[in-house]
CSV table of C-alpha atoms and ligand atoms in Angstrom, one decimal:
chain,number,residue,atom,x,y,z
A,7,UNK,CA,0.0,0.0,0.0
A,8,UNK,CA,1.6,3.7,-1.1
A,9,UNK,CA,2.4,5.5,1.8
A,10,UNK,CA,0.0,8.7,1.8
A,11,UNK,CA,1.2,12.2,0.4
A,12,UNK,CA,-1.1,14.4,1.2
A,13,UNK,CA,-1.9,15.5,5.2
A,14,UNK,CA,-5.8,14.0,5.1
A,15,UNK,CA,-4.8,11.1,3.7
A,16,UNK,CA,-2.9,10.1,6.9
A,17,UNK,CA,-5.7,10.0,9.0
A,18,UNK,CA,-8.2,6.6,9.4
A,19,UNK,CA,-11.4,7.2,10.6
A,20,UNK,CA,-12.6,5.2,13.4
A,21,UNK,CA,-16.2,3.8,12.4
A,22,UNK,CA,-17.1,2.9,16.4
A,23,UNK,CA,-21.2,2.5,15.7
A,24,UNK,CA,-23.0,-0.5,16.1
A,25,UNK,CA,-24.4,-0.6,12.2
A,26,UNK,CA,-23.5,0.1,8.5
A,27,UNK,CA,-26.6,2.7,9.0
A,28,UNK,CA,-24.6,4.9,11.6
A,29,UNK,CA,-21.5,4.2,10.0
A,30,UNK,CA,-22.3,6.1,6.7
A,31,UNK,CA,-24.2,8.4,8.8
A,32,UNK,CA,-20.9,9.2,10.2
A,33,UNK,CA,-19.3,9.2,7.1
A,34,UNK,CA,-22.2,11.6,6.0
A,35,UNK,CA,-21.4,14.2,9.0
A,36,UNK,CA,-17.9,14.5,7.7
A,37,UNK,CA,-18.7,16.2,4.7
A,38,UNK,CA,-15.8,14.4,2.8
A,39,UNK,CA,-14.9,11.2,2.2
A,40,UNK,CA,-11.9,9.6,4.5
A,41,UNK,CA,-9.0,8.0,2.3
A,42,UNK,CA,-9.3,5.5,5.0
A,43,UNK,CA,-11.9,4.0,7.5
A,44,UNK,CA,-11.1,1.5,10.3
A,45,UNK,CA,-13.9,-1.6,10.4
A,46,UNK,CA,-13.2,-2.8,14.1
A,47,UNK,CA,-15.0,-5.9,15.7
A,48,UNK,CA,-18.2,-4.4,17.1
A,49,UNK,CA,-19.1,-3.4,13.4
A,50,UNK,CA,-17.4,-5.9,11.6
A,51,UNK,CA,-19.3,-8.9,14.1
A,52,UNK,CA,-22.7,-7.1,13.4
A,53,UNK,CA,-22.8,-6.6,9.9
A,54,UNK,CA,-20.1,-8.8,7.9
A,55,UNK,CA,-18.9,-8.0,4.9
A,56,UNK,CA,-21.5,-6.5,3.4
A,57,UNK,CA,-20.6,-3.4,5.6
A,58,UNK,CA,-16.9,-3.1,4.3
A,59,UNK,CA,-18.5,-3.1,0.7
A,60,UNK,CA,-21.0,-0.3,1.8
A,61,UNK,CA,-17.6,1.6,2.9
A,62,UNK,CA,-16.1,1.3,0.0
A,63,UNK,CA,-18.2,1.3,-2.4
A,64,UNK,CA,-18.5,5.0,-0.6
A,65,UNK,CA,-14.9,5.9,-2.2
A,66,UNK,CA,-13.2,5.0,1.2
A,67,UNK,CA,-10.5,2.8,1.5
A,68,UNK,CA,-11.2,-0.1,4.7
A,69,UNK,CA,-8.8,-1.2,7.2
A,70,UNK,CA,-10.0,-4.3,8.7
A,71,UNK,CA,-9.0,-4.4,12.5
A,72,UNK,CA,-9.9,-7.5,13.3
A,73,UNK,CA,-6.7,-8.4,15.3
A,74,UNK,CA,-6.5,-12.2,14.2
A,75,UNK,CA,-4.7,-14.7,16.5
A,76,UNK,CA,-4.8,-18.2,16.1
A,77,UNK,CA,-2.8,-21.0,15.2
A,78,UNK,CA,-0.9,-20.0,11.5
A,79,UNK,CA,-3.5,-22.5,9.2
A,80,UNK,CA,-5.7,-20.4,10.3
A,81,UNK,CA,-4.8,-16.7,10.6
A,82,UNK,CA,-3.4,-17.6,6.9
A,83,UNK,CA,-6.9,-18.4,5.7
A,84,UNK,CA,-8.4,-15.3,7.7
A,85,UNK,CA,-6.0,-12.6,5.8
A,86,UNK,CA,-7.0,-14.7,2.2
A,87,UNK,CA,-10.7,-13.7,3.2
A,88,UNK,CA,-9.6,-10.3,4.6
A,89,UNK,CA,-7.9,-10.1,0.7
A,90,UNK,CA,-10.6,-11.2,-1.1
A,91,UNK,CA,-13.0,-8.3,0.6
A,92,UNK,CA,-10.6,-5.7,-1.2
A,93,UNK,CA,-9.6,-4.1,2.4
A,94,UNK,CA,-6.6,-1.8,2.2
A,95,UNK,CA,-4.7,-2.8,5.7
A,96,UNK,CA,-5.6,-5.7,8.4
A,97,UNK,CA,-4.2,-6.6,11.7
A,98,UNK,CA,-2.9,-9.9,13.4
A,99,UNK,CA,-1.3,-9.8,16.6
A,100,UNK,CA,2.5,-10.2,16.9
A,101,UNK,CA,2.4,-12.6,20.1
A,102,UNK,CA,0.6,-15.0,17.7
A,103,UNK,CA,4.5,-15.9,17.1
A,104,UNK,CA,6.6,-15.8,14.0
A,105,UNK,CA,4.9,-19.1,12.2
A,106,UNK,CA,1.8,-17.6,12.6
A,107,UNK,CA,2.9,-14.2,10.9
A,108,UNK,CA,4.7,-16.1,8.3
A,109,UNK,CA,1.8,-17.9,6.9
A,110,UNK,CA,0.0,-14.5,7.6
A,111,UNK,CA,2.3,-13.0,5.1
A,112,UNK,CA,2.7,-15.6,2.5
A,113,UNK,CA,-1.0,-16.1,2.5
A,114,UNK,CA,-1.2,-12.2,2.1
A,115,UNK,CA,1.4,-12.2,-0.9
A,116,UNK,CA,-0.3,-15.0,-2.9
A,117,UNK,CA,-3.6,-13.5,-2.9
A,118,UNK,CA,-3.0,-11.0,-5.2
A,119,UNK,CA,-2.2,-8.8,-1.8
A,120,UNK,CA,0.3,-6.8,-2.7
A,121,UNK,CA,-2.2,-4.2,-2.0
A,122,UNK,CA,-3.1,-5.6,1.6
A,123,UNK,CA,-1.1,-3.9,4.6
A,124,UNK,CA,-0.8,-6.6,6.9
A,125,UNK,CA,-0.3,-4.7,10.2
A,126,UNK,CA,0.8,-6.6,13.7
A,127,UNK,CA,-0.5,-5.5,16.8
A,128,UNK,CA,2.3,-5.0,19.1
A,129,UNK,CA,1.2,-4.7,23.1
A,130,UNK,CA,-2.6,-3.4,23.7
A,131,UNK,CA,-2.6,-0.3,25.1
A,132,UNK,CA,-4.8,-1.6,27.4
A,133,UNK,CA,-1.9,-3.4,28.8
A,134,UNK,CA,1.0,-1.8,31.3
A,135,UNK,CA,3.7,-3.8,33.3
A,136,UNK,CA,1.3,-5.1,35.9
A,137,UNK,CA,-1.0,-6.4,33.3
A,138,UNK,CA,2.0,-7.7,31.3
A,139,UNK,CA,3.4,-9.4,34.0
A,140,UNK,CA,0.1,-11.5,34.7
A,141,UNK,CA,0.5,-13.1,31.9
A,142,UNK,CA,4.1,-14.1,32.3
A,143,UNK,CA,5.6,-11.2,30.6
A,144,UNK,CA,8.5,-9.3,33.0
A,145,UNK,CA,9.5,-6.5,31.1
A,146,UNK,CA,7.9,-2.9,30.6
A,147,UNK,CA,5.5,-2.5,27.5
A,148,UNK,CA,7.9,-0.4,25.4
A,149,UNK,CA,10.8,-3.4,25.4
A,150,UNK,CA,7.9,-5.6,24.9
A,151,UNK,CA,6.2,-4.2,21.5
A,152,UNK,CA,10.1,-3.8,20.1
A,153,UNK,CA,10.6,-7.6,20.7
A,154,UNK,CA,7.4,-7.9,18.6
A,155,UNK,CA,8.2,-5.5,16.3
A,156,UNK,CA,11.0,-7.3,15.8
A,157,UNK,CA,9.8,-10.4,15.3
A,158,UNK,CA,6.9,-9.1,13.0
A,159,UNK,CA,9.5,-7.3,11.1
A,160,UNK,CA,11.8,-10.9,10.6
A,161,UNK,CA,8.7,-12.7,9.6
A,162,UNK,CA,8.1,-10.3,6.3
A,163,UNK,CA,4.7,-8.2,8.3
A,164,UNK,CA,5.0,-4.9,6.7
A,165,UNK,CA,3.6,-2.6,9.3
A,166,UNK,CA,3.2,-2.4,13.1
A,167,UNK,CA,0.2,-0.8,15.4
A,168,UNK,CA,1.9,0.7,18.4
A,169,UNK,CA,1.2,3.5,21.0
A,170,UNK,CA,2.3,7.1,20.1
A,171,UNK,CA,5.2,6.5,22.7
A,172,UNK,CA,6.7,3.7,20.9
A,173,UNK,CA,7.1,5.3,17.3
A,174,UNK,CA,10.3,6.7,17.7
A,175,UNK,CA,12.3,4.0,18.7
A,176,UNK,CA,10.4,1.2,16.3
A,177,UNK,CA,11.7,3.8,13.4
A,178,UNK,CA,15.1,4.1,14.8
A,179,UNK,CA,15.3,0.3,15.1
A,180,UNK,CA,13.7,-0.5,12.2
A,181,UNK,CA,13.9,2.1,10.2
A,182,UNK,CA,12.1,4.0,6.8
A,183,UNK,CA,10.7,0.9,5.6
A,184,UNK,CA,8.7,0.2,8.0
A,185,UNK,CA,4.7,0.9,7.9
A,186,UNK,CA,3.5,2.6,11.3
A,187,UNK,CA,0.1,3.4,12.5
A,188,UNK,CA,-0.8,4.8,15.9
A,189,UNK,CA,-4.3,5.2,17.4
A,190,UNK,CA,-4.1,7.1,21.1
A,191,UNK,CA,-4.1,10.5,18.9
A,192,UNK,CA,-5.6,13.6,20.5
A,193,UNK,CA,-5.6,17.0,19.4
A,194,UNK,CA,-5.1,19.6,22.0
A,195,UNK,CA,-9.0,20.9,21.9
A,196,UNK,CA,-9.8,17.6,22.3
A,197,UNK,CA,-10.7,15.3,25.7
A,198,UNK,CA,-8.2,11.9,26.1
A,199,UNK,CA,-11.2,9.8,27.6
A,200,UNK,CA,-9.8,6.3,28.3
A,201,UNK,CA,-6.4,6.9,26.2
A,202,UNK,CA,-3.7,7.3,27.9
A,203,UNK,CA,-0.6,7.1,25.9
A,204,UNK,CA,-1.3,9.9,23.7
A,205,UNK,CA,-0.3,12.6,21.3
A,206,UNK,CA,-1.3,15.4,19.1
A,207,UNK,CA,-1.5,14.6,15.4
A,208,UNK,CA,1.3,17.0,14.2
A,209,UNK,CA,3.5,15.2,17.1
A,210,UNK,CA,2.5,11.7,16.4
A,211,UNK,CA,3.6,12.5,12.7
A,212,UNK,CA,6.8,13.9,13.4
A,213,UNK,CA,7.5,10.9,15.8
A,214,UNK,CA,7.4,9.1,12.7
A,215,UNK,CA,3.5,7.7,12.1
A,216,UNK,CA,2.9,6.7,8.5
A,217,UNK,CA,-1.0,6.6,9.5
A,218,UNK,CA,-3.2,8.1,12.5
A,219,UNK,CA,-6.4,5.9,13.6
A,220,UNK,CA,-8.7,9.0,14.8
A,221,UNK,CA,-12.0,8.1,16.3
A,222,UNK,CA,-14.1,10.3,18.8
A,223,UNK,CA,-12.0,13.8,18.9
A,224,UNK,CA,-13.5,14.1,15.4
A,225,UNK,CA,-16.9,11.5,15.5
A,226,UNK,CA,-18.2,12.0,18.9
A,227,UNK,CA,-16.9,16.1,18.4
A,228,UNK,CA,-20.8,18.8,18.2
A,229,UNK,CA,-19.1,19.0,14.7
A,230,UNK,CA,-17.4,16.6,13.0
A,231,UNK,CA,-16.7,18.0,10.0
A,232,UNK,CA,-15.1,21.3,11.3
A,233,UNK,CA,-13.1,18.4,14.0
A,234,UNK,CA,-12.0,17.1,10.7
A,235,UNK,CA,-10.7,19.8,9.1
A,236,UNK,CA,-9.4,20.8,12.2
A,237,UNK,CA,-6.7,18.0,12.7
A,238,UNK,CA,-6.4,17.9,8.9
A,239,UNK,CA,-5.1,21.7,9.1
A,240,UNK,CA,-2.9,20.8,11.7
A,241,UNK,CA,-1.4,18.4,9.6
A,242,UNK,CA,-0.7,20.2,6.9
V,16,C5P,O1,-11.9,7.2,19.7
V,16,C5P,P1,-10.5,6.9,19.7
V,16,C5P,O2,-9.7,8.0,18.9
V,16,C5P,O3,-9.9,6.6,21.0
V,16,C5P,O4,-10.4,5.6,18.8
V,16,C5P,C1,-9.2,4.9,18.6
V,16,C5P,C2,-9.5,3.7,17.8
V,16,C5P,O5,-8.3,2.9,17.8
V,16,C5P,C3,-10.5,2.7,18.4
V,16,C5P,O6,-11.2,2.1,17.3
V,16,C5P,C4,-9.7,1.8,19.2
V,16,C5P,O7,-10.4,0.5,19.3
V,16,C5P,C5,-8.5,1.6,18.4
V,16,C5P,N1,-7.3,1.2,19.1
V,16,C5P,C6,-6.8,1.8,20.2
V,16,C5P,N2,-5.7,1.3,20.8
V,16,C5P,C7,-5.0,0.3,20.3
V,16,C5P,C8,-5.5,-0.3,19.2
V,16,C5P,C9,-6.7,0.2,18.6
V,16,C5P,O8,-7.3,2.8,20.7
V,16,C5P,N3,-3.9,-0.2,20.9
């Protein structure tokens, strides 16, 4: 997938609605259409893939978020699906181990997916050293999701999801080539709710982001569209 040139282009919109009805209401409210939408699970669950073809036959490109873990068979028959739907980008997560992301990747390649971003989740940012450590994992997040960056990276995964934190040193390990995006982003004007690792657009950007995953500071904003063009501004 070509990495975006223009500002607006980095940002994916977060469809976080229940339906395909509120998510092209949402895309409605924008008042133009995203290069990119994210199709996470609660949407995805409800409305199958009839709702990723509703997105795009809209003009925007879909990133199915889906986070696929599971033994490699099977993750490898999950991104040929994922392919055949036409998305643009779709996760797996890295502790699904290098096989797994291996056959993710192959399976990616041979269907014609050239086109598909395969991106691997790194650590949750649900997830801090306590939580970590509950599941047998001693170290601190950060030395965490550049193990599995790592790893992603050896077993051919083009891109990595990771906190705004994390950018800079998953570039400076692993350099240009790598594809980054980052949810956790928050303009200035707008509240961090339940994020907590976060960072303005402009920032996350210069840290090194390829792509920004934006949901409520621009669809739960009194106006979306001016919260769009907002953060689209500050891009620029
Ligand atoms: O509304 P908000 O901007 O917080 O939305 C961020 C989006 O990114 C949500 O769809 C959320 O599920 C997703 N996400 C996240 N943190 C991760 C991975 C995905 O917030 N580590």
């Amino acid at each position: 997938m070509k990495l975006p040139s223009r500002p607006q282009d980095k940002i994916i919109i977060a469809l976080d609605v229940p339906d395909t009805d509120g998510a092209l209401r949402l895309l409605d409210s924008l008042g133009e259409t995203p290069a990119l939408c994210k199709i996470g699970l609660e949407l995805f669950t409800a409305e199958g893939p009839s709702v990723v073809k509703a997105i795009r036959s809209r003009g925007s490109a879909v990133f199915l978020d889906l986070k696929f873990h599971d033994i490699p068979n099977t993750v490898a028959h999950a991104v040929r699906s994922a392919a055949g739907l036409g998305v643009a980008m779709t996760t797996l997560h890295a502790s699904g181990g290098p096989m797994m992301m291996e056959a993710a990747a192959k399976a990616a390649s041979e269907e014609g997916g050239r086109d598909l971003l395969l991106l691997a989740v790194t650590v949750l940012t649900s997830m801090d050293t306590l939580q970590l450590a509950s599941t047998g994992i001693d170290v601190d997040p950060e030395a965490q999701v550049l193990r599995l960056a790592g790893l992603a990276h050896q077993s051919g995964i083009s891109g990595i999801v990771c906190s705004p934190k994390e950018i800079q040193s998953a570039r400076a390990s692993f350099g240009e080539g790598l594809r980054i995006v980052t949810p956790g982003v928050r303009p200035i004007w707008a509240a961090a709710g339940d994020q907590k690792r976060i960072m303005t657009p402009r920032d996350a950007v210069q840290a090194g982001a390829d792509w920004l995953v934006i949901g409520r500071p621009i669809t739960a904003a009194d106006h979306p569209k001016e919260a769009y063009a907002r953060v689209v501004a500050e891009l620029a």
